[in-house]
mmCIF file of C-alpha atoms in Angstrom:
data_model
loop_
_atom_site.group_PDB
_atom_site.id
_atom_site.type_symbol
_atom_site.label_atom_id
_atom_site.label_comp_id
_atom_site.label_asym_id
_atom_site.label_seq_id
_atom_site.Cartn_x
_atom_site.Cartn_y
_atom_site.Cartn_z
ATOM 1 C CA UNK A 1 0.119 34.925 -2.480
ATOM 2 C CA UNK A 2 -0.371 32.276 -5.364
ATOM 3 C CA UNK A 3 1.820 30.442 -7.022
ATOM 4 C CA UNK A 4 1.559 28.597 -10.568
ATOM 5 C CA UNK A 5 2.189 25.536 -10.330
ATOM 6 C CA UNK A 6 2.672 22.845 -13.201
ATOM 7 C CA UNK A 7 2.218 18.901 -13.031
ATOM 8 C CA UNK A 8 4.634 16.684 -15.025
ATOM 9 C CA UNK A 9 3.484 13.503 -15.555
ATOM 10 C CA UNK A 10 0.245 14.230 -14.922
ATOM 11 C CA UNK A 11 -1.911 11.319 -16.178
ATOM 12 C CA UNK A 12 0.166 8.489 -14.116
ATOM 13 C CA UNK A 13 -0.508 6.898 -11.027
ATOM 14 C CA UNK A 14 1.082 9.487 -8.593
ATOM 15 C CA UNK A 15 0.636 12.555 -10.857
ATOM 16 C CA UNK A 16 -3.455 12.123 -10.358
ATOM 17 C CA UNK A 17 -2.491 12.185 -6.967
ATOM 18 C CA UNK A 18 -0.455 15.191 -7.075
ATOM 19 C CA UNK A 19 -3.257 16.843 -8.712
ATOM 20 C CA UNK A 20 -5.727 15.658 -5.979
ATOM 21 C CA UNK A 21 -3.646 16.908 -3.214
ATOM 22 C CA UNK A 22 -3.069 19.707 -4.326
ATOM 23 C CA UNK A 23 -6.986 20.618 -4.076
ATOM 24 C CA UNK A 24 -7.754 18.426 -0.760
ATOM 25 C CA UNK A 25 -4.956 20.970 0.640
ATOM 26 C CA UNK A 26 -6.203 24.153 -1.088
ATOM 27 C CA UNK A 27 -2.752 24.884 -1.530
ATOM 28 C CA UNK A 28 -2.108 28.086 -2.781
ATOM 29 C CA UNK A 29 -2.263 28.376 -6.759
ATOM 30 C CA UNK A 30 -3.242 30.765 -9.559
ATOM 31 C CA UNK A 31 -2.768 28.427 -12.506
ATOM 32 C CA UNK A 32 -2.304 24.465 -12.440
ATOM 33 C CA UNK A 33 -0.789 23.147 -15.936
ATOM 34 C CA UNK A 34 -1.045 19.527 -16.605
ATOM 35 C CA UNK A 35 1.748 18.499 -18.617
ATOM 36 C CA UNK A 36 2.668 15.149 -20.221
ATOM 37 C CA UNK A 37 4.285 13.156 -22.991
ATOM 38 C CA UNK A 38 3.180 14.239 -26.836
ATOM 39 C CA UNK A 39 0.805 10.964 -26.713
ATOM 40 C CA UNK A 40 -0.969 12.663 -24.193
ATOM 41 C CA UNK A 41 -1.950 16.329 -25.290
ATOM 42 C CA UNK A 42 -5.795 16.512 -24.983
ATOM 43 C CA UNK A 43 -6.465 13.618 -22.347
ATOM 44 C CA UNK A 44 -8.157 15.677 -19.391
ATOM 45 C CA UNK A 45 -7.325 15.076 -15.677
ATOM 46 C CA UNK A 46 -9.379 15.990 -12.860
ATOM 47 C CA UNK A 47 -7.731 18.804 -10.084
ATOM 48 C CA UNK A 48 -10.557 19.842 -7.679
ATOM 49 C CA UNK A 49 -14.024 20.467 -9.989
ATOM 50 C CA UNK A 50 -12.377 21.610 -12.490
ATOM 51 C CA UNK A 51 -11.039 19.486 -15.946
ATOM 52 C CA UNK A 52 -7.345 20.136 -16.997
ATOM 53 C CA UNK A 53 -6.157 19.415 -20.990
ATOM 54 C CA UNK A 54 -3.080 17.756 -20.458
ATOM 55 C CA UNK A 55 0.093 20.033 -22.514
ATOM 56 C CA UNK A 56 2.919 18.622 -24.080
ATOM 57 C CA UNK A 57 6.308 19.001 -22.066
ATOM 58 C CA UNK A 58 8.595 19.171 -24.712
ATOM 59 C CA UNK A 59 7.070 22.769 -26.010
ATOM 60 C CA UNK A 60 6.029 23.967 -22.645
ATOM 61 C CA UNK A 61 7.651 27.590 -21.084
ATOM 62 C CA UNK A 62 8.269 27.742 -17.846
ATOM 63 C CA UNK A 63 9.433 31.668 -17.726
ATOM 64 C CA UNK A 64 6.639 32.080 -15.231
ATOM 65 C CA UNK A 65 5.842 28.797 -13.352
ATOM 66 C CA UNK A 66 6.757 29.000 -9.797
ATOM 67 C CA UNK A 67 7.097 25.024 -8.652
ATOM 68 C CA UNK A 68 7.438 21.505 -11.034
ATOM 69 C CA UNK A 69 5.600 18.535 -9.588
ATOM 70 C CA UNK A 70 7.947 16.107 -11.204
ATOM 71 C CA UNK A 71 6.963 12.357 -11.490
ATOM 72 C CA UNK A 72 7.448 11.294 -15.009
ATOM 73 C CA UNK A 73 10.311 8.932 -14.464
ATOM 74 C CA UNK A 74 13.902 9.335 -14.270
ATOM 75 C CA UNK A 75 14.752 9.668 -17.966
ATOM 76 C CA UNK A 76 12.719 12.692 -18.292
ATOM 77 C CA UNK A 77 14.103 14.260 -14.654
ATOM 78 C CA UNK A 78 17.649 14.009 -16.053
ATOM 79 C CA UNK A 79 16.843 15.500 -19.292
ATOM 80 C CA UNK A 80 13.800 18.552 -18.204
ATOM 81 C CA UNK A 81 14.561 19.084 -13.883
ATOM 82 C CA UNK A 82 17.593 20.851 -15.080
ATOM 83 C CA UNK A 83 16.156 22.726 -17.928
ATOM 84 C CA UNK A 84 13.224 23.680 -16.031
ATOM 85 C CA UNK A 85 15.022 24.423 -12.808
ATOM 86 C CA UNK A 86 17.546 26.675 -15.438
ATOM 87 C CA UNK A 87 14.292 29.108 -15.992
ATOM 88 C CA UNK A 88 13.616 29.818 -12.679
ATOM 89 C CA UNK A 89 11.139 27.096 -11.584
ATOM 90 C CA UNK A 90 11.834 25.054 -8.474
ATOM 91 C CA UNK A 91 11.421 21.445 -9.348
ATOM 92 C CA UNK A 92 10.287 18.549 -6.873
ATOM 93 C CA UNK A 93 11.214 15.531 -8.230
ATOM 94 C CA UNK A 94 9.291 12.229 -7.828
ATOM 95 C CA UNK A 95 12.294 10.096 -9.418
ATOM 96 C CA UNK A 96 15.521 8.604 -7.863
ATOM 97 C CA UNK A 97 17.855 10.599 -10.782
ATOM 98 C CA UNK A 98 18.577 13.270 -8.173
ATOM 99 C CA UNK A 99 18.317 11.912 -4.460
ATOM 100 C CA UNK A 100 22.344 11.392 -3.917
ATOM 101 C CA UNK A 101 23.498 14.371 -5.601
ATOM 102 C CA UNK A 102 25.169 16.498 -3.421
ATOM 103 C CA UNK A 103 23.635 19.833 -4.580
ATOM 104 C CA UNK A 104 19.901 18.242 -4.385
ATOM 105 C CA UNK A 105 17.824 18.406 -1.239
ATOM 106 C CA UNK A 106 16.306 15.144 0.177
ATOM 107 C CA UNK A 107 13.286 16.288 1.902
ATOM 108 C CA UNK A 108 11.076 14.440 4.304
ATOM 109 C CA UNK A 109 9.185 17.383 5.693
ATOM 110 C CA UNK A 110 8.292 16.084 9.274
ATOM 111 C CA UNK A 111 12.578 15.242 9.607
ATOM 112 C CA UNK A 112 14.526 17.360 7.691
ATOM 113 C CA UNK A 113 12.318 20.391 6.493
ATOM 114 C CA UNK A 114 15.281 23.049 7.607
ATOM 115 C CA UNK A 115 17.638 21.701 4.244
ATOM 116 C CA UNK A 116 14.527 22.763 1.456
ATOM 117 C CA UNK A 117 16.462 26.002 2.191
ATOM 118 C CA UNK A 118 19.518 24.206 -0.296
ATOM 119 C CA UNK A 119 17.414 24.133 -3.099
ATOM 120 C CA UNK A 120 18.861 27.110 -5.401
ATOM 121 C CA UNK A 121 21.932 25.441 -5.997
ATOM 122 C CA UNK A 122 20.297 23.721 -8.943
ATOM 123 C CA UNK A 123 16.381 24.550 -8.253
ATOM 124 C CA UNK A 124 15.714 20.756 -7.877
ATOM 125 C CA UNK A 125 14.698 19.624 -4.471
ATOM 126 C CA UNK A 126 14.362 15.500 -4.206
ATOM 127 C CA UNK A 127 11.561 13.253 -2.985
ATOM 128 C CA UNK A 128 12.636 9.950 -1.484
ATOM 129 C CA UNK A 129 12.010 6.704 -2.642
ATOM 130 C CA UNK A 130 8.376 5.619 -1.305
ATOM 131 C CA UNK A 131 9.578 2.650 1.246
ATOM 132 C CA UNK A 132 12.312 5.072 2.607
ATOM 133 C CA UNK A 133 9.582 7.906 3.085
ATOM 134 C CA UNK A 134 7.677 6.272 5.852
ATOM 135 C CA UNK A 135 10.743 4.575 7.469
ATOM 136 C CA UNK A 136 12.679 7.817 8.428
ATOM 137 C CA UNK A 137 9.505 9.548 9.550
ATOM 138 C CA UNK A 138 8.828 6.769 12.558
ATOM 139 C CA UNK A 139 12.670 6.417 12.717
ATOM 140 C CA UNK A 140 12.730 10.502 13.160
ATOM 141 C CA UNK A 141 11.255 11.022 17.017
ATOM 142 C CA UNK A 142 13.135 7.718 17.831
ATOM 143 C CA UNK A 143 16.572 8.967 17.080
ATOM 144 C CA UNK A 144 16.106 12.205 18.738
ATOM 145 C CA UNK A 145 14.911 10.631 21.906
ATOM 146 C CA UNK A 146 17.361 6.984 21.667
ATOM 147 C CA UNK A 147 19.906 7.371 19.548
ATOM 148 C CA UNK A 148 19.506 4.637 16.913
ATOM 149 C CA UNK A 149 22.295 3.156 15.680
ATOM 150 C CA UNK A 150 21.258 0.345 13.500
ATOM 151 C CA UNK A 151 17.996 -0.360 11.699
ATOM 152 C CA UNK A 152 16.829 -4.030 10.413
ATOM 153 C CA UNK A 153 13.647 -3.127 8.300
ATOM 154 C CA UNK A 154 11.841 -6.244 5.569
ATOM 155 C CA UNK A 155 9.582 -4.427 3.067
ATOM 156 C CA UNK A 156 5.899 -5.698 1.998
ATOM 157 C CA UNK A 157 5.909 -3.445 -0.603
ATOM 158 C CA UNK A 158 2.535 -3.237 -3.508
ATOM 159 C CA UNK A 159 2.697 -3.255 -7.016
ATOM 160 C CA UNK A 160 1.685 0.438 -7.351
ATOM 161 C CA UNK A 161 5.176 1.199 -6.878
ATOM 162 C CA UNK A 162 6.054 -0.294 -9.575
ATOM 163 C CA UNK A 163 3.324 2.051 -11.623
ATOM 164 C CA UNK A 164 -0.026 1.435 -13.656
ATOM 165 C CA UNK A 165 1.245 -1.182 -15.494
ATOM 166 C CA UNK A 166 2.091 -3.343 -12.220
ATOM 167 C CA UNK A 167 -1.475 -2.992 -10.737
ATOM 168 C CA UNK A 168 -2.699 -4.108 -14.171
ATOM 169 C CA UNK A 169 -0.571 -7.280 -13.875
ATOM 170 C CA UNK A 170 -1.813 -8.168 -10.503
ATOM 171 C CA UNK A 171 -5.108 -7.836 -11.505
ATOM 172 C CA UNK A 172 -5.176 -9.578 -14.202
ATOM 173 C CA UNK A 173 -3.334 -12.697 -12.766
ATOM 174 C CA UNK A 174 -5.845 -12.486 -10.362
ATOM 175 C CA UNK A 175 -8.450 -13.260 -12.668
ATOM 176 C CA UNK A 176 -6.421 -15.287 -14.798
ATOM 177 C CA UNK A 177 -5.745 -18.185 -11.823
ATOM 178 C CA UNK A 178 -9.777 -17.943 -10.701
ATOM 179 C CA UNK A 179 -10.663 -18.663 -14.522
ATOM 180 C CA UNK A 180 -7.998 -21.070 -14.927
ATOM 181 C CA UNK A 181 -6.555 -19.220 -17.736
ATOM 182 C CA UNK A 182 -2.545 -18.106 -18.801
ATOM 183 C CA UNK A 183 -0.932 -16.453 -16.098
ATOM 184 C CA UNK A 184 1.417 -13.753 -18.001
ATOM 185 C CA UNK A 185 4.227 -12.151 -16.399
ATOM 186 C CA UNK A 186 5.325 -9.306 -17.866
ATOM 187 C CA UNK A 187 6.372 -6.261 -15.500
ATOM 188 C CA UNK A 188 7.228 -8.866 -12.785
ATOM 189 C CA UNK A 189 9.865 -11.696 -13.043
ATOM 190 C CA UNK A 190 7.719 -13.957 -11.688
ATOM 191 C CA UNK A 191 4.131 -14.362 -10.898
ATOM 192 C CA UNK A 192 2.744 -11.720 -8.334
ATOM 193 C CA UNK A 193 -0.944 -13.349 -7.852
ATOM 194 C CA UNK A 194 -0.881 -15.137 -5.073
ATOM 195 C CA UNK A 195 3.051 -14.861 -4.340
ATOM 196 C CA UNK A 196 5.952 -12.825 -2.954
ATOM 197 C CA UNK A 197 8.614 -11.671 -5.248
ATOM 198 C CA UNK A 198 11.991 -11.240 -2.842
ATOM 199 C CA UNK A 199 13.163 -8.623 -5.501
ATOM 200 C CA UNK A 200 12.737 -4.651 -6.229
ATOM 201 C CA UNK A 201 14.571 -2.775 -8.758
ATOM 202 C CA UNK A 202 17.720 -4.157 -10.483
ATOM 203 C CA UNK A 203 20.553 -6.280 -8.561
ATOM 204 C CA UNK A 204 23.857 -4.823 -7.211
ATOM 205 C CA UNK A 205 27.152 -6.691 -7.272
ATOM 206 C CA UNK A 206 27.066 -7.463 -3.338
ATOM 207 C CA UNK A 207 23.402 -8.809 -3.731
ATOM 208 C CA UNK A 208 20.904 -6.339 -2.647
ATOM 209 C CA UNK A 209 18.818 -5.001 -4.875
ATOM 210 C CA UNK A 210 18.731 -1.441 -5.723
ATOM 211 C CA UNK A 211 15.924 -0.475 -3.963
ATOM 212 C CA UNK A 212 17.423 -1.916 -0.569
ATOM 213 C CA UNK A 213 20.225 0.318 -1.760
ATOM 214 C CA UNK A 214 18.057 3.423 -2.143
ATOM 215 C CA UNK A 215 16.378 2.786 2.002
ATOM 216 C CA UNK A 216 20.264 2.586 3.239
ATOM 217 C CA UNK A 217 21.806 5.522 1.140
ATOM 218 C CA UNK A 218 18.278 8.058 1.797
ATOM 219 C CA UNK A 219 17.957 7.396 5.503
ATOM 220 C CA UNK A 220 21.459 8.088 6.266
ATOM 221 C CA UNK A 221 21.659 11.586 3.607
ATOM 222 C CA UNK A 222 17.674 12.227 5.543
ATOM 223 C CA UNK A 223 18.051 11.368 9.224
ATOM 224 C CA UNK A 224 21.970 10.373 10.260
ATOM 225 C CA UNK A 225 24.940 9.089 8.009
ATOM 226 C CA UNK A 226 25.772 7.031 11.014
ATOM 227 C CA UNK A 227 22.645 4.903 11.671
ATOM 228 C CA UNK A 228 23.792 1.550 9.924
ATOM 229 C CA UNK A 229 20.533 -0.114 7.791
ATOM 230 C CA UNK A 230 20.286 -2.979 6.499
ATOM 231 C CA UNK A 231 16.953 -4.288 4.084
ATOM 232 C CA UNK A 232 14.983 -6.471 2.278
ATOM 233 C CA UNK A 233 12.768 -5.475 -0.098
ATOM 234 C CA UNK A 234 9.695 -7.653 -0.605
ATOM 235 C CA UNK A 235 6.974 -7.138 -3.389
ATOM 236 C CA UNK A 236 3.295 -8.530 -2.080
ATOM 237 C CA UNK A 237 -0.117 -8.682 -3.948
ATOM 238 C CA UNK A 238 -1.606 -5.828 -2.793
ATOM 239 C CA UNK A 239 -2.191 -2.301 -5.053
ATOM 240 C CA UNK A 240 -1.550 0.161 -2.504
ATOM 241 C CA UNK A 241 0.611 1.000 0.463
ATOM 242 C CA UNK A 242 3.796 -0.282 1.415
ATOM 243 C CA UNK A 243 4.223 -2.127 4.871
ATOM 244 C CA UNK A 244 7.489 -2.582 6.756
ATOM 245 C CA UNK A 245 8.625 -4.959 9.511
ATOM 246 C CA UNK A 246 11.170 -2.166 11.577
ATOM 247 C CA UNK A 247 13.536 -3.787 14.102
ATOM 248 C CA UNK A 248 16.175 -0.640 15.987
ATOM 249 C CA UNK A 249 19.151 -0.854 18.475
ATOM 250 C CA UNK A 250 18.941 2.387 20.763
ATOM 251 C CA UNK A 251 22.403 3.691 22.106
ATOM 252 C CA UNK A 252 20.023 4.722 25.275
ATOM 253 C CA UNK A 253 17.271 2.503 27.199
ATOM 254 C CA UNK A 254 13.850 2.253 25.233
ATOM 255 C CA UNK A 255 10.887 0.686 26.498
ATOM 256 C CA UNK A 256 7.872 0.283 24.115
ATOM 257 C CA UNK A 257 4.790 2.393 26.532
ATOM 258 C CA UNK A 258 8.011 5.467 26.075
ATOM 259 C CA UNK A 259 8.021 4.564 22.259
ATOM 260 C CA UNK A 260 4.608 4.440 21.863
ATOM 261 C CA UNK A 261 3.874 7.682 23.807
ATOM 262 C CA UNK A 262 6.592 9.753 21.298
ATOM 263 C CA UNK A 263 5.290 8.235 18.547
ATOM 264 C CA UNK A 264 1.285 9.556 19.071
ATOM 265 C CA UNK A 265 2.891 13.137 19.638
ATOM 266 C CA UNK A 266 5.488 13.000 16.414
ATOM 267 C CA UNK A 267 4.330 14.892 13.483
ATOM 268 C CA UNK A 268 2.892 12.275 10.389
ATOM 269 C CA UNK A 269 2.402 9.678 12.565
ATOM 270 C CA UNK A 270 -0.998 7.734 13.734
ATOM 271 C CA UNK A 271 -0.322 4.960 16.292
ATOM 272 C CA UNK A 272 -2.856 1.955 16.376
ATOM 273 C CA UNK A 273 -1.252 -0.898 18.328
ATOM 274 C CA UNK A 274 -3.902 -2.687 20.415
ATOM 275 C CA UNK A 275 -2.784 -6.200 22.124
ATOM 276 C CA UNK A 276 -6.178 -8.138 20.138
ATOM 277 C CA UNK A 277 -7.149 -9.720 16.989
ATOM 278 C CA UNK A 278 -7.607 -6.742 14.292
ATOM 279 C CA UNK A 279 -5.724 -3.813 17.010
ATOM 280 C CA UNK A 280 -3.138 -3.302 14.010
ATOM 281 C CA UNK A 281 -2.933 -1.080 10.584
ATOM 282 C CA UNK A 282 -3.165 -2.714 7.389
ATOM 283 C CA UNK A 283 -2.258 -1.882 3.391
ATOM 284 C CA UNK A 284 -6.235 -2.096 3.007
ATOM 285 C CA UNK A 285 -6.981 0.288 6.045
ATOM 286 C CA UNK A 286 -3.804 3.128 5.038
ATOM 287 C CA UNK A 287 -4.812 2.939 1.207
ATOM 288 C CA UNK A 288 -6.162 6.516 0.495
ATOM 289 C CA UNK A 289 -4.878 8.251 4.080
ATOM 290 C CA UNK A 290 -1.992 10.957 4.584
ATOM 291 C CA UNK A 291 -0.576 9.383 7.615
ATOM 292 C CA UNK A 292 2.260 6.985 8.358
ATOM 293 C CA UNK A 293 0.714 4.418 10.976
ATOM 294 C CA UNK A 294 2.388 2.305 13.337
ATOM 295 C CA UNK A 295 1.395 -0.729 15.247
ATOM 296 C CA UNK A 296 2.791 -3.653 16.679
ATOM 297 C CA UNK A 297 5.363 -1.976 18.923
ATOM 298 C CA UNK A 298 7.190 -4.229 21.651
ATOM 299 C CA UNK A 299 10.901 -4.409 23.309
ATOM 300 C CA UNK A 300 13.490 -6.783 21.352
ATOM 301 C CA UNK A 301 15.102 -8.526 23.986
ATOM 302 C CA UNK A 302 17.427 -10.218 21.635
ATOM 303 C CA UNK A 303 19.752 -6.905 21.292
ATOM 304 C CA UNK A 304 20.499 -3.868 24.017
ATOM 305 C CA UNK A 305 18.186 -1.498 23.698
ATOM 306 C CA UNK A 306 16.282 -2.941 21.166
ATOM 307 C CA UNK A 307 12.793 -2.003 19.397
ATOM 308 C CA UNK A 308 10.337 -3.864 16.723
ATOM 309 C CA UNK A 309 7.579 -2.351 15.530
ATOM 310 C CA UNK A 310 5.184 -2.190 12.202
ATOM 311 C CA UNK A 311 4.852 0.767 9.995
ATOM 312 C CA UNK A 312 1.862 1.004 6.941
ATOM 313 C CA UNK A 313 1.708 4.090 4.775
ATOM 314 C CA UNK A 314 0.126 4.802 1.404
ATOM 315 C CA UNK A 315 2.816 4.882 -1.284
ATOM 316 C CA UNK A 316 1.164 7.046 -3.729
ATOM 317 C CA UNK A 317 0.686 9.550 -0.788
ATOM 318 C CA UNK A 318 2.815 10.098 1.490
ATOM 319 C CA UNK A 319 5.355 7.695 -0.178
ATOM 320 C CA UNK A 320 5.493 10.206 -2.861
ATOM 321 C CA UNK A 321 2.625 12.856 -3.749
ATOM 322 C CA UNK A 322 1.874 13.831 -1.000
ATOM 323 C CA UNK A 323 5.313 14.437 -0.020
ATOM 324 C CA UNK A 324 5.868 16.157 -2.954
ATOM 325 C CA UNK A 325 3.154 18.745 -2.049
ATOM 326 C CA UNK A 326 4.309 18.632 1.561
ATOM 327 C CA UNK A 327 7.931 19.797 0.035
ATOM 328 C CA UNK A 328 6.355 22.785 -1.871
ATOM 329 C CA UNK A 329 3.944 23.942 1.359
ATOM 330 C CA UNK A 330 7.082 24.442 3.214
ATOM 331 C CA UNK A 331 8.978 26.814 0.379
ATOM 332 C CA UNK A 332 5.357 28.217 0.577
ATOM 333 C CA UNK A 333 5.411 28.652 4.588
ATOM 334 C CA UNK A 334 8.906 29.283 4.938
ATOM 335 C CA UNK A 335 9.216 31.871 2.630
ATOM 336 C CA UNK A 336 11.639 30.803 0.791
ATOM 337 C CA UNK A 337 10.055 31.604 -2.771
ATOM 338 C CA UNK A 338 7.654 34.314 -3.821
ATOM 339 C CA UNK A 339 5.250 34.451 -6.833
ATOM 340 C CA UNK A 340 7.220 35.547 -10.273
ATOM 341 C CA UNK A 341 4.234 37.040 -11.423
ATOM 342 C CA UNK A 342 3.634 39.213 -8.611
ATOM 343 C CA UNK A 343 7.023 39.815 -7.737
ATOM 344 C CA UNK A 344 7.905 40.750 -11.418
#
């Protein structure tokens, strides 16, 4: 069986990725469409060998397209997943517009793969915010085997979150402060070369930003609505992955060699976590790679029970395209769509 699939946002950051992934994991398709804003008809993106015109969205059909790739911001999810979703095509959506609504999936496949199964209430099915992504799949084998009950996590999170746009700023501050030239802020409210900007996303009236919002209100609708989380969202001058300091409290006994151990065997996860100069993962080493890696694991005597540990993954990957893809290889595996071409 093979399904058509079509890419919305196709010539941003994660959409290339989507595209990529799509080939590296020969999943299944008879027709990708690259579709895009009306600025963009003609610009051609790259899926596998071959060269894809990008389409406009606003006159596409989508009678006969089996799964939407969604990741052209939230605007256009709240105006098109429904639509779309309406003529029979399941949507994934890269965007937060559709995370907390109650008729949406939130699907992390490694943890929660077993709810996709909710999507035909609407035919949307959400992807989680990047920096929650990672977190609940090393918090996953943990709270099946301890029982976590609270979660401390400080985000080092890099500017390709924040798109195209962000990288460009960092890079050009860059050069800007080697050549001694004006250093313009534009997509940041401060500087980002060379600095640490202890904000994400908009502020909320009891002072955490939205982001930090998005971590607490995902984990518990992914993993447990009882694990309490608390975070801080950091943004750091690097382009790609996100990194996260991780501190748990266990309701049973955890010792890090039992951690560690669960951790090699769980599903997404590569552990590197060598006592020694250089025996940890970093954004530079996790840029480009599928898995979520963890290092840095030891007890936290401060607290009963307690665990700190260090988790890297690529943003653009598994923080959201690769996730994505993930999402539609398991209504794929699952069965729980079939082909409309071949089934009409």
């Amino acid at each position: 069986m093979s399904f058509k699939v079509a890419v919305v946002g196709a010539t941003g950051n994660v959409g290339h990725e989507m595209l990529d992934i799509l080939a590296e994991r020969a999943f299944p398709v008879s027709e990708v469409v690259a579709l895009a804003s009306q600025r963009s008809v003609g610009t051609e993106v790259s899926f596998g060998d071959k060269t894809l015109k990008v389409k406009a969205l606003d006159h596409y059909d989508f009678s006969d397209t089996d799964i939407c790739l969604m990741s052209a911001g939230g605007a256009v999810s709240k105006e098109w997943s429904p639509k779309i979703g309406a003529q029979g095509a399941v949507v994934i959506d890269n965007s937060s517009t559709w995370r907390m609504h109650p008729d949406v999936p939130l699907i992390v496949p490694e943890v929660n793969a077993a709810a996709a199964a909710g999507f035909a209430k609407m035919n949307i099915i959400a992807n989680p915010n990047c920096s929650t992504a990672q977190l609940v799949v090393a918090l996953k084998p943990l709270h099946e085997r301890f029982g976590i009950k609270r979660v401390v996590v400080s985000t080092y999170q890099s500017v390709s979150g924040a798109g195209k746009e962000a990288m460009d700023e960092l890079f050009n501050q860059t050069r800007s402060v080697f050549s001694a030239g004006e250093v313009a802020s534009k997509k940041f409210p401060k500087r980002i070369a060379f600095n640490l900007i202890p904000q994400i996303d908009v502020f909320m009236e009891d002072g955490f930003t939205k982001e930090e919002w998005k971590m607490m209100a995902e984990t518990k609708k992914i993993l447990d609505p009882k694990i309490k989380l608390t975070a801080t969202c950091v943004r750091v001058p690097v382009f790609i992955a996100h990194s996260e300091s991780v501190n748990i409290e266990c309701e049973k006994p955890v010792t890090a060699e039992e951690a560690r151990e669960i951790l090699r065997t769980a599903p997404g996860i590569l552990v590197i976590d060598k006592h020694e100069p250089g025996g940890y993962i970093t954004p530079h080493e996790a840029a480009g790679e599928d898995a979520t890696y963890i290092s840095r694991i030891r007890e936290d005597n401060t607290v009963e029970n307690g665990l700190a540990f260090w988790c890297v993954s690529d943003n653009l990957r598994k923080g959201a395209a690769l996730n994505a893809v993930q999402i539609a290889e398991v209504l794929v595996n699952r069965k729980l769509i079939q082909p409309r071409k071949q089934a009409a």
